[in-house]
Coordinates of C-alpha atoms and ligand atoms in Angstrom, one line a residue:
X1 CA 166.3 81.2 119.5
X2 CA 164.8 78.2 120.9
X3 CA 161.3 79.4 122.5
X4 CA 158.9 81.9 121.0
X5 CA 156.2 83.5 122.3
X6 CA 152.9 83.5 121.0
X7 CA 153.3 86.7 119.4
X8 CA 156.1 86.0 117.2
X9 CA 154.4 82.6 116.1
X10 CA 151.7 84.7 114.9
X11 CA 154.4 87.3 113.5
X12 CA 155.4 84.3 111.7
X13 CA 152.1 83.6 110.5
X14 CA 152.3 86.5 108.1
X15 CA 154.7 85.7 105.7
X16 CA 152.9 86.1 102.2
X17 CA 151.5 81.9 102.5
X18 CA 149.0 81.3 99.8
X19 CA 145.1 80.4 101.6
X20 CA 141.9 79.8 100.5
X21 CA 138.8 80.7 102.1
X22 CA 135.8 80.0 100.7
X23 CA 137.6 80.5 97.3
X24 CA 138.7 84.0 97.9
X25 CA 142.8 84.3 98.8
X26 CA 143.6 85.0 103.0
X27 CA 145.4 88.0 103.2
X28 CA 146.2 87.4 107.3
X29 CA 145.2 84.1 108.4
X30 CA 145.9 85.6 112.3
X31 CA 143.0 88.3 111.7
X32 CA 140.9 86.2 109.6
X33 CA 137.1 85.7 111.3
X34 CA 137.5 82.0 111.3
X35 CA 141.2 80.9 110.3
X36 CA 141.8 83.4 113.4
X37 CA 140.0 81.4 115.7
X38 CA 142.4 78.1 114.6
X39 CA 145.5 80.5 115.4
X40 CA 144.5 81.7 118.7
X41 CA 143.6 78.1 119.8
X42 CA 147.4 77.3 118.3
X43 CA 149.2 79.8 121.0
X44 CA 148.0 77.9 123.7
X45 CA 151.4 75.7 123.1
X46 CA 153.2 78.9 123.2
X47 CA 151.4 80.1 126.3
X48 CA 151.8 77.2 128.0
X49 CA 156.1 77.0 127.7
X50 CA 155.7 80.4 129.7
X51 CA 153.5 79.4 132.3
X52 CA 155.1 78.9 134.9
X53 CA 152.2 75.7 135.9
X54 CA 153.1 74.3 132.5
X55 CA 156.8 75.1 131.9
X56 CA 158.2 72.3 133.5
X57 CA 156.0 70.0 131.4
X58 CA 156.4 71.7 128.4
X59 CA 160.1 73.1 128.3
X60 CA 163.3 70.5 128.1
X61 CA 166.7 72.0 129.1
X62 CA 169.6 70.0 127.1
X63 CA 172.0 69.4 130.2
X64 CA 175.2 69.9 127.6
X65 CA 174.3 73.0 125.9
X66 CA 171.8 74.8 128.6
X67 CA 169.3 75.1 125.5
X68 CA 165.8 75.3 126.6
X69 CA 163.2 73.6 123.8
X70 CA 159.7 72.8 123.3
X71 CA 159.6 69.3 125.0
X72 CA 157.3 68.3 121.9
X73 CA 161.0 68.2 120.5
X74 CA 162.6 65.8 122.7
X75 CA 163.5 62.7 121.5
X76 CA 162.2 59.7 123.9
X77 CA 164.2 57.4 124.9
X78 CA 162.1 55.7 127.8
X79 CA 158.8 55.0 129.6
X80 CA 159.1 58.3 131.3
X81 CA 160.0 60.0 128.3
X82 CA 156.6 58.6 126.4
X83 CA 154.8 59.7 129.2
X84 CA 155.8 63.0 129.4
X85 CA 155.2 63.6 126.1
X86 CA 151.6 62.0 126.4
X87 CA 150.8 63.9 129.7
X88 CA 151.7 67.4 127.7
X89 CA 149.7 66.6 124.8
X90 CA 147.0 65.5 127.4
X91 CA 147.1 68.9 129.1
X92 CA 147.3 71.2 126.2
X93 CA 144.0 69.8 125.1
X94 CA 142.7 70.5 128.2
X95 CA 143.6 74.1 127.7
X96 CA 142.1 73.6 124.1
X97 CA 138.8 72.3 125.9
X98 CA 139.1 68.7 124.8
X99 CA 140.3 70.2 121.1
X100 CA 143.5 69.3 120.6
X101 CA 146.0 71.7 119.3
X102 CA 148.5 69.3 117.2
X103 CA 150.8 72.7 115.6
X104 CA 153.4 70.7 117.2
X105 CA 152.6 67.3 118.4
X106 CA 152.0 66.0 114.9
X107 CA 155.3 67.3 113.1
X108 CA 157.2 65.8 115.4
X109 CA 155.5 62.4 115.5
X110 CA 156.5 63.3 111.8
X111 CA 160.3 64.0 113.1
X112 CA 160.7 61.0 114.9
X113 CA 159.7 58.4 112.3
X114 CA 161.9 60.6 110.0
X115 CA 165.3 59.7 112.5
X116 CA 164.3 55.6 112.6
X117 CA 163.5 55.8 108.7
X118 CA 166.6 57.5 107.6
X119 CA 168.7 55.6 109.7
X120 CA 167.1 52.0 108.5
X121 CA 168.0 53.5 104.7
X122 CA 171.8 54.7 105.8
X123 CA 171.4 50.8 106.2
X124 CA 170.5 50.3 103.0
X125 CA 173.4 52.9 101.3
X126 CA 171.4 55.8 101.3
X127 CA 172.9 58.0 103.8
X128 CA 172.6 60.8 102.7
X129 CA 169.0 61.6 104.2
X130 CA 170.2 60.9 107.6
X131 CA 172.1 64.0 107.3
X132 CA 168.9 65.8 106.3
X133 CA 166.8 64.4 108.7
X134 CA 169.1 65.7 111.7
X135 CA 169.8 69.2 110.1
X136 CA 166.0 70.1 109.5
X137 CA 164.8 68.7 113.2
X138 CA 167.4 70.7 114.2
X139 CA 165.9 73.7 112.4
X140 CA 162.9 72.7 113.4
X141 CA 163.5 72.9 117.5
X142 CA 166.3 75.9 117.3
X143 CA 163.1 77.8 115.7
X144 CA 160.4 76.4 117.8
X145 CA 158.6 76.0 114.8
X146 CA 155.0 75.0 114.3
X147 CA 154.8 71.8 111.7
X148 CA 151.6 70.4 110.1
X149 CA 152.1 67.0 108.0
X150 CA 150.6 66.0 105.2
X151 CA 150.1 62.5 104.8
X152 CA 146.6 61.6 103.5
X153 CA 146.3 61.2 99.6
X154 CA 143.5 62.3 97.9
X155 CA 143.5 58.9 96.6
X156 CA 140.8 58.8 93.8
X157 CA 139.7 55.3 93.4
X158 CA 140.5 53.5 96.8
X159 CA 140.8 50.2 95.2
X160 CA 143.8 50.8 93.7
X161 CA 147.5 52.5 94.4
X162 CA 148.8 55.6 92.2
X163 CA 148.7 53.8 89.1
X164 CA 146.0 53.1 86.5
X165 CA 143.8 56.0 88.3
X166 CA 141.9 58.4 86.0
X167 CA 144.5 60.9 86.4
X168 CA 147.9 60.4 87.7
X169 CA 148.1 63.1 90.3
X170 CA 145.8 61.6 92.7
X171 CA 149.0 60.3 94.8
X172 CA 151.3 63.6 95.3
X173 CA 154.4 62.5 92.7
X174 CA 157.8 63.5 91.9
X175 CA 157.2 65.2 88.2
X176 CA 160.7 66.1 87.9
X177 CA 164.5 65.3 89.3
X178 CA 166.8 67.9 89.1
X179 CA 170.5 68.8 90.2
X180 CA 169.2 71.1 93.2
X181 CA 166.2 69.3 93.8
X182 CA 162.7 68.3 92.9
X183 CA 159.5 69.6 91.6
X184 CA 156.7 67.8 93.2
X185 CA 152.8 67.6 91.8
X186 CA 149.2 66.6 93.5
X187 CA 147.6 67.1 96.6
X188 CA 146.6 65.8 99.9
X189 CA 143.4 66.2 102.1
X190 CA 142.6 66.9 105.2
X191 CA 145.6 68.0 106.3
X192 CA 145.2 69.5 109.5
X193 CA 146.5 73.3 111.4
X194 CA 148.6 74.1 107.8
X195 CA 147.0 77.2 107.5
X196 CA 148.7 77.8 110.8
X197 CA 152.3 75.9 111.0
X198 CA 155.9 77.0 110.0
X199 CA 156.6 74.2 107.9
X200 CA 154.4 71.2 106.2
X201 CA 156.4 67.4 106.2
X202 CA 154.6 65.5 103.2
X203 CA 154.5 61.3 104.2
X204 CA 153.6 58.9 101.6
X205 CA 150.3 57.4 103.1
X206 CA 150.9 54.1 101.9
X207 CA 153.3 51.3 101.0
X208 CA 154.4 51.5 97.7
X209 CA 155.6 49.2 94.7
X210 CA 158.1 48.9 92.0
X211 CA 156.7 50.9 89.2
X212 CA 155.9 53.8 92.2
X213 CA 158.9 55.6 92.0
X214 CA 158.0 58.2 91.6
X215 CA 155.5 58.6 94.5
X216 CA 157.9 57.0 96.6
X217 CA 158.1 61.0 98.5
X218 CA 158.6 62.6 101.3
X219 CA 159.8 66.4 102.1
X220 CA 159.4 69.0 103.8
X221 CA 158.5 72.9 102.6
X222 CA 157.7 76.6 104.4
X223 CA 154.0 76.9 104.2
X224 CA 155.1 80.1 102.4
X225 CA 156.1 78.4 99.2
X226 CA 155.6 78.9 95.6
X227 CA 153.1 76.7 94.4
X228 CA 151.7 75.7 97.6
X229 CA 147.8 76.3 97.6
X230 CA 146.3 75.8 100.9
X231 CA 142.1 75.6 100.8
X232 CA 140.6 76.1 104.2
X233 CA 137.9 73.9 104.6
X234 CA 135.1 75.8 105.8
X235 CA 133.5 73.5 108.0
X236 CA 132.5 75.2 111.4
X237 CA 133.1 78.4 109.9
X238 CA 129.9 80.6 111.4
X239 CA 130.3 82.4 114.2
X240 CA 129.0 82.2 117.5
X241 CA 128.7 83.2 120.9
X242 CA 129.9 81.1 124.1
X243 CA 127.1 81.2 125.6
X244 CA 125.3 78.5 123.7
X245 CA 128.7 77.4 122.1
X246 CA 131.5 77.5 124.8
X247 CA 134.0 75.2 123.5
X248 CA 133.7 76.2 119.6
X249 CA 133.4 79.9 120.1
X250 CA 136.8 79.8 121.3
X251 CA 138.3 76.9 119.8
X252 CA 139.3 75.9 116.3
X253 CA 141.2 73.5 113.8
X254 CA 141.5 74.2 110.7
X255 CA 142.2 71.3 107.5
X256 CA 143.2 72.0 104.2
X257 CA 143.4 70.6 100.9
X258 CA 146.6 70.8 100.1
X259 CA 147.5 71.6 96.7
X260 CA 151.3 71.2 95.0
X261 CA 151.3 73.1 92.1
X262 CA 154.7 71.9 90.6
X263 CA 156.6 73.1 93.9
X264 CA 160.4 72.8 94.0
X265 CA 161.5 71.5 97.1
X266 CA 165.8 71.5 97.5
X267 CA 167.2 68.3 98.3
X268 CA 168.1 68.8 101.2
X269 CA 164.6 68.9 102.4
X270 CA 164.0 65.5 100.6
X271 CA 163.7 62.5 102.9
X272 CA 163.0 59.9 100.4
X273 CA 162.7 60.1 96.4
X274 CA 161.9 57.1 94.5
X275 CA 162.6 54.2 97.6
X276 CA 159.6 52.7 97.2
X277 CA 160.5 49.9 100.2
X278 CA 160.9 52.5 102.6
X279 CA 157.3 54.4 101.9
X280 CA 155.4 51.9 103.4
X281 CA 157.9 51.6 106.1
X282 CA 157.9 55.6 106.6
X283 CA 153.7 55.5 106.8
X284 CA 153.9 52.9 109.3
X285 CA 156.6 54.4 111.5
X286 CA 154.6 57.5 111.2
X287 CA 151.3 55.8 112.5
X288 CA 153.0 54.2 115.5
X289 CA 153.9 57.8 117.3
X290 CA 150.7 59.9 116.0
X291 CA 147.9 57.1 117.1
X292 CA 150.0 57.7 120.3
X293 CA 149.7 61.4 120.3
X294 CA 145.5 60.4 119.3
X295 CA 145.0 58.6 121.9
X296 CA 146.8 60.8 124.1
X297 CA 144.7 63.6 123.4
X298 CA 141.3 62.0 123.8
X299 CA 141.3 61.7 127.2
X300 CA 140.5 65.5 128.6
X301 CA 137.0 64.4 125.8
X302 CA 136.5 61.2 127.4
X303 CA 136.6 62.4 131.2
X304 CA 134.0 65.7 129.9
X305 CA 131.8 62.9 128.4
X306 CA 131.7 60.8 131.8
X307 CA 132.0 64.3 133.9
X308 CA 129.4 66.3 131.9
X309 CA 126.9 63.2 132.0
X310 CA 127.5 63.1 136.0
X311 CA 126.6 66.7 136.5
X312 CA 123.8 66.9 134.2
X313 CA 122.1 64.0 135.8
X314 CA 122.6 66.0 139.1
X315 CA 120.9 68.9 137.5
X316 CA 118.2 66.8 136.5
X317 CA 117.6 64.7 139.6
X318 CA 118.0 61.6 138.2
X319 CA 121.9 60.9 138.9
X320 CA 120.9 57.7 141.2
X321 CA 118.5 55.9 138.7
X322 CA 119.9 52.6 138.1
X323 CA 120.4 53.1 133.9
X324 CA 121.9 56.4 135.0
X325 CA 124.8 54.4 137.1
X326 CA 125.1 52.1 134.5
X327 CA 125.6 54.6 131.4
X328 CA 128.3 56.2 134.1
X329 CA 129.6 53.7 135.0
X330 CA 130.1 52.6 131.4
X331 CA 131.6 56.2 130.3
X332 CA 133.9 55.9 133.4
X333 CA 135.4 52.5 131.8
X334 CA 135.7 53.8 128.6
X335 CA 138.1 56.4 129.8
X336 CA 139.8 54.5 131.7
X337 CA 140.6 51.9 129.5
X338 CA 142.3 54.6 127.4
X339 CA 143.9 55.9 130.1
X340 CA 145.3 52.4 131.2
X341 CA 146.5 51.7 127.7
X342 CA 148.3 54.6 127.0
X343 CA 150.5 53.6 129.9
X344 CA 151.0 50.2 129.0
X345 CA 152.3 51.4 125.3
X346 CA 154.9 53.8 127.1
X347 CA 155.8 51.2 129.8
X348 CA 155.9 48.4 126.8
X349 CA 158.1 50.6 124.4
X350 CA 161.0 49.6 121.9
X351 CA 164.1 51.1 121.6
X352 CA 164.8 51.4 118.0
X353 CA 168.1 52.8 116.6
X354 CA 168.9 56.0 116.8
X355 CA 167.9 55.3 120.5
X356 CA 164.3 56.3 120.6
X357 CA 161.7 54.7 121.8
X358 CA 158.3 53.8 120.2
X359 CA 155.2 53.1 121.9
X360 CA 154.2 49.6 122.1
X361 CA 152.4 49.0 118.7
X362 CA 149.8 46.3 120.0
X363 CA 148.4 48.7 122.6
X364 CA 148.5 51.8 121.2
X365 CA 146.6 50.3 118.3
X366 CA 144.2 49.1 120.7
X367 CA 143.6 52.3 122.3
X368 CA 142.8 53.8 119.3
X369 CA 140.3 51.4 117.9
X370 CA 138.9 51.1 121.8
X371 CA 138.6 54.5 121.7
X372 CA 137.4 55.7 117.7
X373 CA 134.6 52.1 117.6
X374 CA 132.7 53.2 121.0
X375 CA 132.6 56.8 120.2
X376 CA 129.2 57.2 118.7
X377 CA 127.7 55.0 121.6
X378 CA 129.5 57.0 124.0
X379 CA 128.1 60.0 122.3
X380 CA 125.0 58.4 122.9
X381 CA 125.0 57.8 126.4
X382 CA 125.7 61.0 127.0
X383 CA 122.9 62.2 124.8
X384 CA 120.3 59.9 126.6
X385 CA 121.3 61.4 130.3
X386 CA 121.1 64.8 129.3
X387 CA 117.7 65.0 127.6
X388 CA 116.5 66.6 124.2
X389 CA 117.0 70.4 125.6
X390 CA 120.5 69.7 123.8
X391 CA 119.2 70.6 120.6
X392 CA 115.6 72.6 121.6
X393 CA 117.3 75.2 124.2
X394 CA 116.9 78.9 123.8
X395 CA 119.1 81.5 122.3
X396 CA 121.6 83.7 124.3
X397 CA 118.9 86.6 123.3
X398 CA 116.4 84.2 125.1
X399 CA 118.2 84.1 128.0
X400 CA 119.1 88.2 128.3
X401 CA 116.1 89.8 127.0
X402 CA 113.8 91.2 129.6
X403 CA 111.0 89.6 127.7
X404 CA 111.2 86.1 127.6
X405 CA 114.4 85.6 129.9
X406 CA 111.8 84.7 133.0
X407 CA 110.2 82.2 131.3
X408 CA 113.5 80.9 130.7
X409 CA 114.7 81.2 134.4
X410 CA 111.0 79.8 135.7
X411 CA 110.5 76.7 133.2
X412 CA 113.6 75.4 132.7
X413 CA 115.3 75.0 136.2
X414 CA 116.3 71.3 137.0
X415 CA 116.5 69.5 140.4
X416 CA 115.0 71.9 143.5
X417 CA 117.7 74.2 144.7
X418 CA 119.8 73.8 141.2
X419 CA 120.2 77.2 138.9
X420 CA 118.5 77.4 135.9
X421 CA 121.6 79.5 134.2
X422 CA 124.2 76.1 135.2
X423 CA 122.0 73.8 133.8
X424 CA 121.6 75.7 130.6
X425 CA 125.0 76.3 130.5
X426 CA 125.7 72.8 131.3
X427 CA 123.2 71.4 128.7
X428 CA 125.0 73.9 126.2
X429 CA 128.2 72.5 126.4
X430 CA 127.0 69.1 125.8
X431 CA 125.3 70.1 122.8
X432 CA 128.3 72.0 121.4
X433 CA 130.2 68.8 122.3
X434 CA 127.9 66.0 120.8
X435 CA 125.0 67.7 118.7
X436 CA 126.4 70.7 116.6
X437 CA 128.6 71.4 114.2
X438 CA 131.3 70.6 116.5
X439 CA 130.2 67.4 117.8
X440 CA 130.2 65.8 114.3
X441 CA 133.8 67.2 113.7
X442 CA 135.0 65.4 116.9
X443 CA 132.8 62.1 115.3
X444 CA 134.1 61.9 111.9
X445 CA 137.9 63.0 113.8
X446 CA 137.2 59.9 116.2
X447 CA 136.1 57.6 113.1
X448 CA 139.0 58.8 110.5
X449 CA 141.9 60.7 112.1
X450 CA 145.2 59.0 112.5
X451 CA 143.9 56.2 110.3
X452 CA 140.1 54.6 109.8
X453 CA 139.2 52.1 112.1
X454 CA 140.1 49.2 109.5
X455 CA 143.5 50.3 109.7
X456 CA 144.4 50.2 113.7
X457 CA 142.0 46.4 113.3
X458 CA 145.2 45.6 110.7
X459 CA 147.7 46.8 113.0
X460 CA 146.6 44.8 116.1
X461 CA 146.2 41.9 113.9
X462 CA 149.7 41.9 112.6
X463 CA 150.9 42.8 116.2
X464 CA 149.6 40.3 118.2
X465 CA 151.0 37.4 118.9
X466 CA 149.0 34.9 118.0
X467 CA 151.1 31.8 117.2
X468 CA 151.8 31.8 120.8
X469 CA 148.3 32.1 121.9
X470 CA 147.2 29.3 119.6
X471 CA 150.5 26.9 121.0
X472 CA 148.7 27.5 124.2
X473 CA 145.4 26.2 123.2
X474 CA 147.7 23.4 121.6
X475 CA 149.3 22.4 124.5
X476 CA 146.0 22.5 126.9
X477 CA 144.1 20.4 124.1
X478 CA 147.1 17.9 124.2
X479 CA 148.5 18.0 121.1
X480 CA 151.8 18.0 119.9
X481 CA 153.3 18.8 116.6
X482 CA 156.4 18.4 114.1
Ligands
FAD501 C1 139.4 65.9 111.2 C2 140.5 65.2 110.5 C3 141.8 65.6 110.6 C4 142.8 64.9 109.9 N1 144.1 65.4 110.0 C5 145.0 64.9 109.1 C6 146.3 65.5 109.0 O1 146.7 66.4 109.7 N2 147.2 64.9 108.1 C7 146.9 63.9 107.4 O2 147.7 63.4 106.6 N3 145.7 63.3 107.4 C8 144.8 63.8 108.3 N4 143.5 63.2 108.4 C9 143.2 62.1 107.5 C10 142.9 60.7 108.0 O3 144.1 60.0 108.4 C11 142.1 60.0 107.0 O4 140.8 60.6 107.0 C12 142.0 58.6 107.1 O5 143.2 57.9 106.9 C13 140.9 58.0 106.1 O6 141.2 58.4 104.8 P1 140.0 59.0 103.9 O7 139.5 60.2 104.7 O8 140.6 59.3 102.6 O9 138.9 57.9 103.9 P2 138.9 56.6 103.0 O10 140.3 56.1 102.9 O11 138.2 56.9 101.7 O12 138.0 55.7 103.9 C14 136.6 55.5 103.7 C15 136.3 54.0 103.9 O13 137.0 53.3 102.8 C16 137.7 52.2 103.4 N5 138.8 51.9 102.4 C17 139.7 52.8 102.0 N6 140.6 52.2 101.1 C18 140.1 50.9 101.0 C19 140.6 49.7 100.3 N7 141.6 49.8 99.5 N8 139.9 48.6 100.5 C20 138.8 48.5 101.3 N9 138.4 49.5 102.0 C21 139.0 50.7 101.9 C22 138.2 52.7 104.7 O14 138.5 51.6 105.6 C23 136.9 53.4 105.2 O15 136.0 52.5 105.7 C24 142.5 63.8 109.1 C25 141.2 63.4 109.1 C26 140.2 64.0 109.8 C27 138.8 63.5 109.6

């Protein structure tokens, strides 16, 4: 099997994995009130390798073996490559409406920092988890499995590393070796669509030192497995119609804390035990794929904000005051931008052994701190065209009763010849978007996901080349050295 279809994911879904809702254990997270929502959001990548508008984009045929696979499984090895990927994890959250839906795009951002790791360590004499790395990708796309990764410690005191913390599982850590494989303890956060995937990979989320050995880590494990506790957070988790909500009645992602309650994991699904020079390495390489697949995803969100604010201001008459323009014209940029880098990271890729290539660092960096430092002004923007009915409109029941749903229709039309019902239905999706619950999920996910701003500033600071840039301003000022 290399394909399935949304059903058997779900099928899948049902194999005994230990949730948390709200403190009570999940029997089926597919008919769970809110957990459900997260899965049915998650078949849209299943849906979309059978449509037939989608399955070109979405399905790679290997020309030796005939196989067709989820293209999320492909291993780029060019521009065009990069691009494709991009352009499906583009149009997936388009489908999602501007959520993305990550069951697959992360794990194998996970995957294919996995091949260039365990290859740099077969360097290095360990071998061995090149091996490993090959056989479970290859499990991983013969199954077209769903994969969540958990990378983000909980951390405890952020000043410091694992050690000299109040308690020593605030890192996830190997707590014992043994012939057939190891037993792991700790937990990471936020780790999002596990309630949902196949399989988890666990990355360490930093670089590590001598003395870290043993949260030098990273494996992979069923989300079915002893000792594996996944708590749902249970943000979002009220329901709602789509009438006043119609991107988050529909659409969901769900994060857990992710608990490892001395859980065996075999060797072979060990990718690194005690190497603390390749953690930091594995983190990194990690970074440079998924703040590709970020900023990827963003743009469906960034061409609503700039489309939503266009049509509102139509609905509101006011779509050729100058401030208008220029708050337009701004949210235009901003995707664009985005847009424009994302291509420049494919077009500017590395080919790093095994032969896969890696988005340009610099600009994909970029793009994300572009993207996650102008979100909250962006939000604003779109906020200021659109007016305070965002957050002051009537109910659905407002709108349908016989009662009040005239004075609805009368007062709060827009521009002469406009409906009422599209502005209202405009207006709600902007307030979904930007003002509810929602709204401050994609914020604190613009702010924090794939990294904290601090950390893409880092990366463009070590990327960039600046000892060239200042040789320039050397040579122009008229100075020589050495
Ligand atoms: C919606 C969502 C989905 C996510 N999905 C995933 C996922 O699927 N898998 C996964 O592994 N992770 C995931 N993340 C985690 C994400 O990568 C982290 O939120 C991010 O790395 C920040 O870590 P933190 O939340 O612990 O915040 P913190 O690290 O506590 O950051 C808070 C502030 O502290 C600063 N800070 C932290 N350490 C230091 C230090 N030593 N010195 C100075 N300043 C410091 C940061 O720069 C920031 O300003 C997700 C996050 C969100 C919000």
């Amino acid at each position: 099997m290399s394909l399935r279809t949304p059903e058997q994911y779900k099928e899948s879904l049902r194999d005994g994995r230990e949730v948390y809702y709200r403190g009570e254990k999940v029997d089926d997270v597919t008919t769970h009130p809110v957990i459900g929502k997260a899965v049915q959001h998650a078949c849209i990548d299943y849906q979309m390798a059978e449509d037939p508008r989608y399955r070109d984009l979405a399905v790679v045929t290997d020309p030796q073996t005939g196989q067709a696979y989820s293209r999320y499984y492909h291993l780029p090895q060019n521009a065009e490559d990069l691009l494709q990927r991009s352009r499906l994890i583009e149009a997936s959250t388009r489908e999602g409406a501007t959520l993305v839906v990550l069951i697959k795009e992360i794990g194998t951002d996970a995957l294919l920092a996995l091949h260039i790791v365990a290859e740099e360590m077969a360097k290095h004499g360990a071998g061995q988890y090149r091996e490993r790395v090959q056989k479970y990708y290859a499990l991983c796309r013969d199954n077209d499995y769903a994969v969540a990764v958990a990378q983000s410690d909980v951390k405890g005191d952020r000043s410091m590393g694992p050690q000299g913390q109040e308690h020593p599982d605030y890192y996830v850590r190997i707590v014992d070796r043994r012939d057939d494989g190891i037993v792991v303890r700790g937990a990471k956060i936020h780790t999002s669509v596990s309630t949902n995937t196949d399989e988890i990979i666990v990355l360490p989320t930093r670089a590590m030192r001598e003395g870290d050995e043993d949260y030098a880590v990273a494996f992979a494990v069923p989300a079915a497995t002893k000792g594996l506790k996944l708590l749902a957070s249970s943000y979002g988790g009220f329901q709602r119609n789509d009438f006043e909500y119609p991107i988050s009645a529909k659409h969901k992602m769900m994060e857990t804390l992710t608990v490892f309650d001395d859980v065996f994991v075999p060797w072979e699904r060990v990718f690194l035990a005690g190497e603390v020079a390749a953690a930091g390495l594995m983190a990194l390489t990690f970074v440079k794929f998924h703040r590709f697949t970020a900023v990827s995803y963003k743009l469906p969100l960034l061409e609503l904000m700039a489309g939503a604010s266009q049509a509102i201001a139509e609905y509101n008459g006011i779509e050729r005051a100058g401030h208008i323009r220029e708050k337009l014209t701004k949210l235009a940029s901003y995707h664009a931008t985005v847009q424009g880098l994302i291509l420049a990271a494919a077009q500017q890729h590395t080919v790093v052994p095994p032969g896969i290539a890696v988005p340009n660092t610099l600009m994909t960096n970029v793009a994300k701190y572009q993207f996650a430092s102008n979100y909250h002004q962006a939000v604003q923007m779109v906020q200021d065209v659109s007016g305070g009915l965002l957050v002051t409109g009537p109910s659905m029941e407002d709108w349908r009763s016989e009662a009040t749903g005239p004075y609805v229709e009368k007062y709060l039309g827009g521009k002469k010849g406009t409906s009422t019902e599209h502005r209202l239905r405009l207006m709600n999706l902007i307030s979904d978007l930007t003002a509810g619950d929602f709204g401050g999920y994609q914020e604190v996910l613009a702010v924090h996901a794939e990294g904290s701003l601090e950390a893409e500033k880092l990366q463009t600071y070590r990327e960039y080349d600046f000892a060239a840039a200042a040789e320039y301003a050397r040579e122009l000022a008229g100075i020589k050295e050495g």
